[in-house]
GROMACS .gro file of C-alpha atoms in nm:
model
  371
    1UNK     CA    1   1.481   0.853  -2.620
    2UNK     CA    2   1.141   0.882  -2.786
    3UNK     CA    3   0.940   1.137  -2.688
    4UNK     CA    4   0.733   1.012  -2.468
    5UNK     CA    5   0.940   0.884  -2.226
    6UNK     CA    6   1.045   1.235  -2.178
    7UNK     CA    7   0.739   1.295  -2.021
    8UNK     CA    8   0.757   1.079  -1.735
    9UNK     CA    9   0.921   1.089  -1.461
   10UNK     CA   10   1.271   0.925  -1.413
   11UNK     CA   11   1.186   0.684  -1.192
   12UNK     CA   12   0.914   0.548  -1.425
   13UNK     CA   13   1.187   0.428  -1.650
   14UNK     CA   14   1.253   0.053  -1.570
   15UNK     CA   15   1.628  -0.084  -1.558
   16UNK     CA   16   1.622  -0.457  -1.509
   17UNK     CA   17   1.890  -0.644  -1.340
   18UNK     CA   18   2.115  -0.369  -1.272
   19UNK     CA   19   2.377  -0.486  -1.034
   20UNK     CA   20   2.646  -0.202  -0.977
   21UNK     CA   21   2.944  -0.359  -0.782
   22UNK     CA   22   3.191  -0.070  -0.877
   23UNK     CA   23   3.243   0.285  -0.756
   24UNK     CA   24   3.242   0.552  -0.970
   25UNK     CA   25   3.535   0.667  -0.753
   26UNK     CA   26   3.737   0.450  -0.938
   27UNK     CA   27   3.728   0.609  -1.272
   28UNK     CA   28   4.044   0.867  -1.337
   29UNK     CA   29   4.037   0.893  -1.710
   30UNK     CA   30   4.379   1.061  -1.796
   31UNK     CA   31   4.234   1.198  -2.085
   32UNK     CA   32   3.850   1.296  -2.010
   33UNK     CA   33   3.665   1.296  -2.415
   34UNK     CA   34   3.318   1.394  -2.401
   35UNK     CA   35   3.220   1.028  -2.489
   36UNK     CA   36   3.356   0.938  -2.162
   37UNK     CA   37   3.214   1.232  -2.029
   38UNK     CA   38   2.922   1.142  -2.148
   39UNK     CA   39   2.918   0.797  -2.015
   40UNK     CA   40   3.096   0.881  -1.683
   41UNK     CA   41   2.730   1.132  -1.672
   42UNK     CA   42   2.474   0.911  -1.805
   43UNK     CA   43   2.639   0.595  -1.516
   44UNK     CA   44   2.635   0.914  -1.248
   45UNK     CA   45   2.211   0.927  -1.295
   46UNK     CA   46   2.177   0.566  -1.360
   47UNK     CA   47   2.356   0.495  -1.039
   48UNK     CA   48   2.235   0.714  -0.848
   49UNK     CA   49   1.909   0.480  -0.818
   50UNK     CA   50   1.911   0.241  -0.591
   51UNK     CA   51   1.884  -0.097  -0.758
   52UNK     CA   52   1.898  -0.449  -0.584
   53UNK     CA   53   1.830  -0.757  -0.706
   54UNK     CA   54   1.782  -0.931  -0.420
   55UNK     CA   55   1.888  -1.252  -0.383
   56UNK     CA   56   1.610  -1.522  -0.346
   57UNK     CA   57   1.293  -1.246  -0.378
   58UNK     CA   58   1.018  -1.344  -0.677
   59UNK     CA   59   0.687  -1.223  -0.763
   60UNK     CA   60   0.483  -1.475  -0.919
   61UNK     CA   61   0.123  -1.454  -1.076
   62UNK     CA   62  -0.068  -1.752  -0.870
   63UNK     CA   63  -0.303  -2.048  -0.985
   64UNK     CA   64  -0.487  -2.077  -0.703
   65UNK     CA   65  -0.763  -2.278  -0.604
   66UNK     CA   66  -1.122  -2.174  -0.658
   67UNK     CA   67  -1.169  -1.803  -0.855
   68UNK     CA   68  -0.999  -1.497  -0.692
   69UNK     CA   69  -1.207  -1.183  -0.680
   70UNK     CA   70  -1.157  -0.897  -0.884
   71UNK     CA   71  -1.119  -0.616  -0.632
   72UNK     CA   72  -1.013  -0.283  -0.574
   73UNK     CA   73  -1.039  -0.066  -0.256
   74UNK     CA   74  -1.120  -0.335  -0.084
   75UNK     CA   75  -1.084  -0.369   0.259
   76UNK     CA   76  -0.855  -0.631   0.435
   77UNK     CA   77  -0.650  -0.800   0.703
   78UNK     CA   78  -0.432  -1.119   0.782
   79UNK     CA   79  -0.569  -1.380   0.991
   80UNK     CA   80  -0.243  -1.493   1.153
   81UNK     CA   81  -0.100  -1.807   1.043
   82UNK     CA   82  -0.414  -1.877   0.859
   83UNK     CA   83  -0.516  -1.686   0.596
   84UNK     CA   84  -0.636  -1.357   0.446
   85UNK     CA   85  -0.944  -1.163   0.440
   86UNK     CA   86  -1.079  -0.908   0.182
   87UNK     CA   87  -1.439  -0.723   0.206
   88UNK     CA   88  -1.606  -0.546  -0.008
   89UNK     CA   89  -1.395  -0.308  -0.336
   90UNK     CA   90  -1.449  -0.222  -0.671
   91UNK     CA   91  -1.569  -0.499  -0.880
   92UNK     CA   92  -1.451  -0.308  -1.224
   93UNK     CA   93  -1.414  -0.053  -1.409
   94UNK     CA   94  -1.487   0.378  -1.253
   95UNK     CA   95  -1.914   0.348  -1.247
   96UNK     CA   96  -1.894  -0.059  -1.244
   97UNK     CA   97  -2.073  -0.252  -0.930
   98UNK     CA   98  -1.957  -0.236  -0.528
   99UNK     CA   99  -1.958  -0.539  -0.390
  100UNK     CA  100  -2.012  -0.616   0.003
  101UNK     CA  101  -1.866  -0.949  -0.063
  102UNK     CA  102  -1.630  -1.152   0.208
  103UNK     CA  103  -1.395  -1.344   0.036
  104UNK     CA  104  -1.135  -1.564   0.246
  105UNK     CA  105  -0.785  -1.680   0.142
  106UNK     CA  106  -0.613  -1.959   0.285
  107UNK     CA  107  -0.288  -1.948   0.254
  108UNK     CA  108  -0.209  -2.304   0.348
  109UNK     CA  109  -0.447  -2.476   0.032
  110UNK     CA  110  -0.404  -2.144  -0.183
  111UNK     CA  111  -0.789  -2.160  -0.192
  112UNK     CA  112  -1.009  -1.892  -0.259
  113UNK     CA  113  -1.370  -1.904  -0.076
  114UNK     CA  114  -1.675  -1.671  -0.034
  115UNK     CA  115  -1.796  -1.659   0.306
  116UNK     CA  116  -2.191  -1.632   0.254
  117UNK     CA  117  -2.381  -1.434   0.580
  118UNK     CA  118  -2.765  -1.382   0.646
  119UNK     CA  119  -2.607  -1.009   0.758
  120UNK     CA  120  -2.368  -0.881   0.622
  121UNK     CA  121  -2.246  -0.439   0.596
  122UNK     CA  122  -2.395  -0.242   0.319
  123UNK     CA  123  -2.164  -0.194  -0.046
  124UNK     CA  124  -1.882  -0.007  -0.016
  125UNK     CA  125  -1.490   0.059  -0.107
  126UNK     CA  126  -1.227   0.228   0.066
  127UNK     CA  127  -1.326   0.128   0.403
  128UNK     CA  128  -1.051   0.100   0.687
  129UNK     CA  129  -0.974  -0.228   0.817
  130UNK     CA  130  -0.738  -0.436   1.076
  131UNK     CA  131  -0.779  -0.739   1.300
  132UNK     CA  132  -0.786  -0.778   1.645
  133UNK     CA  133  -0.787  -1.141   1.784
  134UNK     CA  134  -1.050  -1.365   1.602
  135UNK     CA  135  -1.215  -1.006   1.472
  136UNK     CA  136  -1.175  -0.825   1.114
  137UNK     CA  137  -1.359  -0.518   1.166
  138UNK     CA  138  -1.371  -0.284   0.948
  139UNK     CA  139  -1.394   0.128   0.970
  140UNK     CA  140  -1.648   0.383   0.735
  141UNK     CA  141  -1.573   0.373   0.362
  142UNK     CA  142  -1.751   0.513   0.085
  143UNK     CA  143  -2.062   0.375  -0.111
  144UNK     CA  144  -2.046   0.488  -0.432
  145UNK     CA  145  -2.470   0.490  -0.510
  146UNK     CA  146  -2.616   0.514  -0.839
  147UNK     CA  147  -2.363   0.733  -1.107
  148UNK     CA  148  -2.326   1.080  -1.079
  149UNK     CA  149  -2.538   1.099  -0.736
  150UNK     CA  150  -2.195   1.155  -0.580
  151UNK     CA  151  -2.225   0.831  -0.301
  152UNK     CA  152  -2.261   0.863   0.057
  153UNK     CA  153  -1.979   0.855   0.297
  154UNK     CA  154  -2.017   0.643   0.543
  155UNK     CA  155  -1.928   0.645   0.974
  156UNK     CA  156  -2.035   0.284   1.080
  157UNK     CA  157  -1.768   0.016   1.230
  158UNK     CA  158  -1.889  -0.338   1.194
  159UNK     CA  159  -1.689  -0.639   1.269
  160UNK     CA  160  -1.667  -1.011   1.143
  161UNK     CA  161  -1.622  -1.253   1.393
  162UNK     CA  162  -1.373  -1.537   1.247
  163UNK     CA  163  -1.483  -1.855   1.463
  164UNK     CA  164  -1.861  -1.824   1.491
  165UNK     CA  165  -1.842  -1.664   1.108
  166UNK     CA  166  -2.113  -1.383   1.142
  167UNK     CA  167  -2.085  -0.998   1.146
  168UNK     CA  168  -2.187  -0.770   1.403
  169UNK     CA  169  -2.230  -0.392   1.339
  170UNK     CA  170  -2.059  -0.206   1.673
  171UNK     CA  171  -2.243   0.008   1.872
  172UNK     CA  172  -1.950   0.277   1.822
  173UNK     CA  173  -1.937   0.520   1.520
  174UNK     CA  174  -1.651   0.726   1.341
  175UNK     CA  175  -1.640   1.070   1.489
  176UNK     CA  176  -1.738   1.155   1.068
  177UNK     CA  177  -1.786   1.001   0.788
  178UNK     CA  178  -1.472   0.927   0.572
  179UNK     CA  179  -1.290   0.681   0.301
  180UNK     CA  180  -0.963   0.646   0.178
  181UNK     CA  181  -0.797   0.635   0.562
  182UNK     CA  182  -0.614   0.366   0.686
  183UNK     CA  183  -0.576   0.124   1.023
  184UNK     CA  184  -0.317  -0.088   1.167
  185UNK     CA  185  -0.362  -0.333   1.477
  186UNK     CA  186  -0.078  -0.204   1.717
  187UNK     CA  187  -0.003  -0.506   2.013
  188UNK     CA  188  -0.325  -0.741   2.060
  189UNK     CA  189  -0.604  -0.517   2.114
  190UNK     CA  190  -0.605  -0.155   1.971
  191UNK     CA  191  -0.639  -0.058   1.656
  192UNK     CA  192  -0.500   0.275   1.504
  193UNK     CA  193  -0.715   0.480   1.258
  194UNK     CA  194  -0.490   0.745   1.045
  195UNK     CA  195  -0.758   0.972   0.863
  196UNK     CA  196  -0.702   1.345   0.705
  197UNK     CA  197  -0.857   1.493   1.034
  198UNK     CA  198  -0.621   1.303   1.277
  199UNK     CA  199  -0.563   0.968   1.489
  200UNK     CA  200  -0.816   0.756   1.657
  201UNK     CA  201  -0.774   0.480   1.855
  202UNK     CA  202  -1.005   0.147   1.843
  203UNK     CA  203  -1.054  -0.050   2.200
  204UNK     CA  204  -1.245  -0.279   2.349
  205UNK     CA  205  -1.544  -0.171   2.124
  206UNK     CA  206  -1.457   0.217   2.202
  207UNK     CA  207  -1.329   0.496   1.930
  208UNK     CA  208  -1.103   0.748   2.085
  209UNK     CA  209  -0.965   1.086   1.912
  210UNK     CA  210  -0.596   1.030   1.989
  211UNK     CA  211  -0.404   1.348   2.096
  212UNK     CA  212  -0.033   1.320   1.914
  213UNK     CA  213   0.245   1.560   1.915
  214UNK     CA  214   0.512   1.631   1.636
  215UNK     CA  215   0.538   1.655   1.252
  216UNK     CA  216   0.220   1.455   1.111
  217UNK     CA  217   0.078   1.366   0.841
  218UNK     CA  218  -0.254   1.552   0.842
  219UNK     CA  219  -0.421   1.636   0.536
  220UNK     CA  220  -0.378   1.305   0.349
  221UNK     CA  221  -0.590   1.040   0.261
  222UNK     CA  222  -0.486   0.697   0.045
  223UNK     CA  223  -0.220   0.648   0.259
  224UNK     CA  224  -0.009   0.336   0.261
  225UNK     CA  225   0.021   0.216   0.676
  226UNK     CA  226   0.131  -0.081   0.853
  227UNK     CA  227   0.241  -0.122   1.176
  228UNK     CA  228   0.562  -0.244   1.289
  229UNK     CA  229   0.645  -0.327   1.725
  230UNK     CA  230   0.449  -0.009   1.897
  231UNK     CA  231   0.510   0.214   1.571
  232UNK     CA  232   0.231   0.293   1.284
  233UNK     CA  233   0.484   0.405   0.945
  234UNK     CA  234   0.263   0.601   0.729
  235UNK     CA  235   0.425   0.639   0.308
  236UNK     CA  236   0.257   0.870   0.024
  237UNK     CA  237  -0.105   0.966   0.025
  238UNK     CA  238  -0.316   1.288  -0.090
  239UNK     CA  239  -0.447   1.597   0.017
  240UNK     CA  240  -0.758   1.732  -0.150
  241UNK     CA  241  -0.583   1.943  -0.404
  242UNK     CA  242  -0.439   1.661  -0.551
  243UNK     CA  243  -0.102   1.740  -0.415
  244UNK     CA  244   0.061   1.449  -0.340
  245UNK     CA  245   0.387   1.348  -0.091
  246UNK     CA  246   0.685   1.071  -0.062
  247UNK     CA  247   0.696   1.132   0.289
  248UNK     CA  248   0.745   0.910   0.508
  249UNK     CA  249   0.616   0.924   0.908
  250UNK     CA  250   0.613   0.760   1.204
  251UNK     CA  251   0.399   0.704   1.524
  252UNK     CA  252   0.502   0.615   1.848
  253UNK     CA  253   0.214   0.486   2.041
  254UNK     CA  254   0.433   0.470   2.351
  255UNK     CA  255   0.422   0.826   2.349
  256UNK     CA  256   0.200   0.945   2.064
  257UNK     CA  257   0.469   1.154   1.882
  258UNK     CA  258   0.462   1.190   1.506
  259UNK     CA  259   0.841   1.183   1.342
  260UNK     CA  260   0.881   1.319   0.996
  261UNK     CA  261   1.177   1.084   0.860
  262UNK     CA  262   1.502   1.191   0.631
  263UNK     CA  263   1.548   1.065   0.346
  264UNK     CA  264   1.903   0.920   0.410
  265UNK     CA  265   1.978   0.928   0.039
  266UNK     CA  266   1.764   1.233  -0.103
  267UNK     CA  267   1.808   1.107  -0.460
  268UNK     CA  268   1.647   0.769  -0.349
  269UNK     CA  269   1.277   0.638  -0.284
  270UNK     CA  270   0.961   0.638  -0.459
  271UNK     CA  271   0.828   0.956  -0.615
  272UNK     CA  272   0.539   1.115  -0.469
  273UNK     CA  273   0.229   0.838  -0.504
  274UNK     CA  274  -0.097   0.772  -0.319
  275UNK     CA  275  -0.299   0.435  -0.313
  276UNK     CA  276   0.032   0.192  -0.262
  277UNK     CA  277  -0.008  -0.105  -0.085
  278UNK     CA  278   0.188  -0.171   0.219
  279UNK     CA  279   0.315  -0.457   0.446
  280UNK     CA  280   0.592  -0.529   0.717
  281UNK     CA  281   0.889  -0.733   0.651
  282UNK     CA  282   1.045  -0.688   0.973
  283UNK     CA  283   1.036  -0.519   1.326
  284UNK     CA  284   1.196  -0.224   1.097
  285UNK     CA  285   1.163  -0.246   0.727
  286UNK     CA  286   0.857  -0.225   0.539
  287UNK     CA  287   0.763  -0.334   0.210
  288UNK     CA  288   0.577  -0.127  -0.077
  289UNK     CA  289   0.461  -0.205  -0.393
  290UNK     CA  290   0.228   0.000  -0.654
  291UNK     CA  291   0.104   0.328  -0.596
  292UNK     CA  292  -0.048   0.590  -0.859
  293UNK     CA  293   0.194   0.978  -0.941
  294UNK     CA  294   0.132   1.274  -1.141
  295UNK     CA  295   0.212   1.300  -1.464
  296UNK     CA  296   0.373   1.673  -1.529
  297UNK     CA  297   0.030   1.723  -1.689
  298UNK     CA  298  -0.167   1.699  -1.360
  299UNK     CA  299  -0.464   1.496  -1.243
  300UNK     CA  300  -0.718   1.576  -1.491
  301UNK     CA  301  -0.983   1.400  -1.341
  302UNK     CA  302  -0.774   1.102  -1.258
  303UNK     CA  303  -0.631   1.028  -1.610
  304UNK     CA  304  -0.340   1.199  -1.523
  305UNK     CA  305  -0.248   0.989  -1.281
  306UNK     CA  306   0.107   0.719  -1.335
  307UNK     CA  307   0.049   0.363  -1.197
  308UNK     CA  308   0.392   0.219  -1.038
  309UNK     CA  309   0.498  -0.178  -1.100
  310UNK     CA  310   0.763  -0.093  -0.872
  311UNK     CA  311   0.863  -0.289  -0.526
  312UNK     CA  312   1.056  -0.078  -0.240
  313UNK     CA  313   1.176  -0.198   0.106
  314UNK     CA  314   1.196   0.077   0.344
  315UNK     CA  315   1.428   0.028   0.673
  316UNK     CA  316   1.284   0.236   0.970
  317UNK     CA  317   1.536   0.417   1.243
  318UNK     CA  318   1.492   0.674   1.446
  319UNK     CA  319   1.492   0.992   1.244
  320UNK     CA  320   1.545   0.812   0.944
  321UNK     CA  321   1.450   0.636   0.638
  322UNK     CA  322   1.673   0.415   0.398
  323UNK     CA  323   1.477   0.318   0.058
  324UNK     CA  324   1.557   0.034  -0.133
  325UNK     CA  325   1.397  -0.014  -0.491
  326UNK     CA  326   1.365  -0.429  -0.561
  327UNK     CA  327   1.440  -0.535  -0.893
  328UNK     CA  328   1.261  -0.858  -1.091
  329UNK     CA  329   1.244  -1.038  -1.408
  330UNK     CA  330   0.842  -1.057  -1.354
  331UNK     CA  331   0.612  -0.836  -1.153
  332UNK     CA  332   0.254  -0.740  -1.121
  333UNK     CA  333   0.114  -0.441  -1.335
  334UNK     CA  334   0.132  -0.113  -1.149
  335UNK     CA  335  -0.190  -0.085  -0.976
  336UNK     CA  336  -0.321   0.172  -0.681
  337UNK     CA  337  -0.590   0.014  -0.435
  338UNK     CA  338  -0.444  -0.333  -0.438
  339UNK     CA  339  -0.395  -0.554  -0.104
  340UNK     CA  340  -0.091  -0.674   0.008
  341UNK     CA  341  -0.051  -0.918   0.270
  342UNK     CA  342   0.167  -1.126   0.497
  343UNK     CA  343   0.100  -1.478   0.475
  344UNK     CA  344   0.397  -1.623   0.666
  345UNK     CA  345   0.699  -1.772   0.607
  346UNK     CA  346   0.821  -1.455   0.409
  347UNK     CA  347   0.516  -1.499   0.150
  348UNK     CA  348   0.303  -1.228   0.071
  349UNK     CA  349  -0.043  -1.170  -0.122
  350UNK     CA  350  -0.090  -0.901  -0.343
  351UNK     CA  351  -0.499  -0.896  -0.473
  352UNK     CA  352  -0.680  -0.710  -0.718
  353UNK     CA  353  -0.650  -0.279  -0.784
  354UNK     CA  354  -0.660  -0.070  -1.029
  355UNK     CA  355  -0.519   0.022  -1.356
  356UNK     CA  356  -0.598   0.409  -1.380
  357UNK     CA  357  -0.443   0.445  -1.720
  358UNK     CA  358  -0.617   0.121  -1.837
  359UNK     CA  359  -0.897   0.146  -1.627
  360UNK     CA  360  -0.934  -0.205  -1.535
  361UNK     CA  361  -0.928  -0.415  -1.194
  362UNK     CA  362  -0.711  -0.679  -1.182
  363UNK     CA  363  -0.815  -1.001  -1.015
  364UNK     CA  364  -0.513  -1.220  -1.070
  365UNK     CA  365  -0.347  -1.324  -0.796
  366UNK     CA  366   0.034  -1.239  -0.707
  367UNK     CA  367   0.269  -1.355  -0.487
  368UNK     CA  368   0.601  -1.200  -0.355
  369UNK     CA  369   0.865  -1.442  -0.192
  370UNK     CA  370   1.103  -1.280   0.058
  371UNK     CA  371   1.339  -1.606   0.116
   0.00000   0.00000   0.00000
């Protein structure tokens, strides 16, 4: 291999189409050579991935109508059976504009438009967001400011309402200011908030601090969350030493206990990431796509950091988690900070992120088929 594929990590190196519908159980070479050996080995590590191409599942880049916005960290949530939502992001490049722009998808005309407001939240990316009934509201963030002044964190909630089309900033604040947390809307009318300092809950215009039991997830920020039934799954994410997991966790909001899942397969699954994007498939499998590792040289200041092009499903049990790596004969570009989004019908939106080798924001438009 050339050398610098020996730098990266194994699961960096793409395989396409790799069907394996044989055990390696089966193989009894009389005579072992070390060419078979050596095949038998290199089929052993290959294998030991696991590979699907499953049947019917595309992504496809998207002409749709009107110009998509070029986005990343933006904040975002599904409008059910409508459309999709997106405030806010990176309009560029590290040091390019933050935008407090509301864009608005809809996913029946594949039309892009940019809801206009006489009020609207101040610039910022990496805010929290979810929806609850005809409401996208979204949750603190980070304002990036003039370069080098460091930004300002922010605390406020403010929400959008959908039919009268005007925004509203909540009497209720964050307990701190924060960015790069995450919310899901669990049932009809609560929202959970998963931040680096713990759980809040968001109800009938009042944030909670949520007491939880069990193994969680504290520390991490750019987690990737959705919510599936009465359970938040929380994949990936960073603490502030740049120490980053693969981990994947649970919350029951029946009972507020945290689960810490096995790997079922410990060779499987993505490699330890932050910024992926999220979504759910079903009432117990989850689907992930991009995400940002290490390389073995470290951070350095975020060019050290791998973007992923790959797409995982992840089916949910009890104590457990099965991964499931999706192969294509066209994706998106690996990206961190992208949307992804349900739109229905097994369709789902991926928008904008961020290229952190390339530094660029993407703004084309993708589209994953599940049927």
């Amino acid at each position: 291999l050339p050398s610098f594929f020996l730098a990266l990590p194994l699961h960096t190196i793409t395989i396409h189409k790799l069907q394996p519908s044989f055990s390696l159980a089966a193989f009894s070479p009389p005579i072992p050579s070390i060419t078979m050996w050596s095949s038998f080995l290199l089929l052993t590590i290959i294998l030991s991935y696991h590979f699907t191409k499953a049947a019917g599942w595309s992504w496809n880049p998207m002409s749709s109508v009107g110009k998509a916005p070029r986005l990343s960290g933006q904040a975002t949530a599904s409008i059910k059976n409508n459309g999709v939502l997106l405030f806010g992001g990176l309009t560029g490049a590290a040091g390019s504009p933050t935008t407090n722009d509301l864009w608005y998808f809809d996913c029946t005309t594949d039309e892009w438009t940019e809801l206009l407001s006489d009020m609207a939240p101040r610039v910022r990316m990496y805010a929290a967001s979810a929806m609850i009934g005809t409401k996208f509201f979204i949750f603190g963030g980070w304002d990036p400011m003039e370069p080098g002044s460091g930004g300002e964190f922010l605390d406020d909630i403010w929400s959008f309402d959908w039919t009268t089309k005007m925004w509203s900033e909540e009497k209720a604040k964050l307990s701190f200011p924060v960015s790069r947390h995450a919310a899901a809307t669990v049932g009809d009318d609560m929202v959970i908030i998963h931040t680096y300092k713990g759980v809040f809950t968001f109800k009938d215009g009042v944030l909670t601090e949520q007491t939880t039991k069990g193994d969680a997830p504290d520390s991490l920020s750019m987690c990737a969350m959705t919510a599936i039934g009465n359970k938040v799954v929380v994949f990936g994410g960073s603490d502030n030493n740049q120490h980053m997991s693969s981990e994947v966790y649970v919350l029951d909001t029946t009972n507020w206990a945290w689960t810490k899942l096995e790997n079922q397969r410990e060779e499987d699954g993505p490699a330890a990431m932050a910024s992926a994007s999220m979504a759910p498939l079903t009432q117990d499998r989850c689907i992930v796509f991009g995400g940002a590792g290490l390389a073995p040289t470290g951070y350095e200041g975020g060019y050290g950091l791998l973007p992923s092009d790959d797409t995982w499903t992840c089916i949910i049990s009890e104590k457990d988690v099965e991964w499931e790596r999706i192969e294509f004969d066209k994706r998106p570009e690996g990206r961190v900070a992208a949307s992804l989004n349900c739109l229905g019908e097994g369709r789902f939106l991926l928008q904008g992120g961020y290229d952190p080798v390339l530094k660029a924001t993407f703004g084309k438009p993708w589209i994953l088929s599940t049927d």
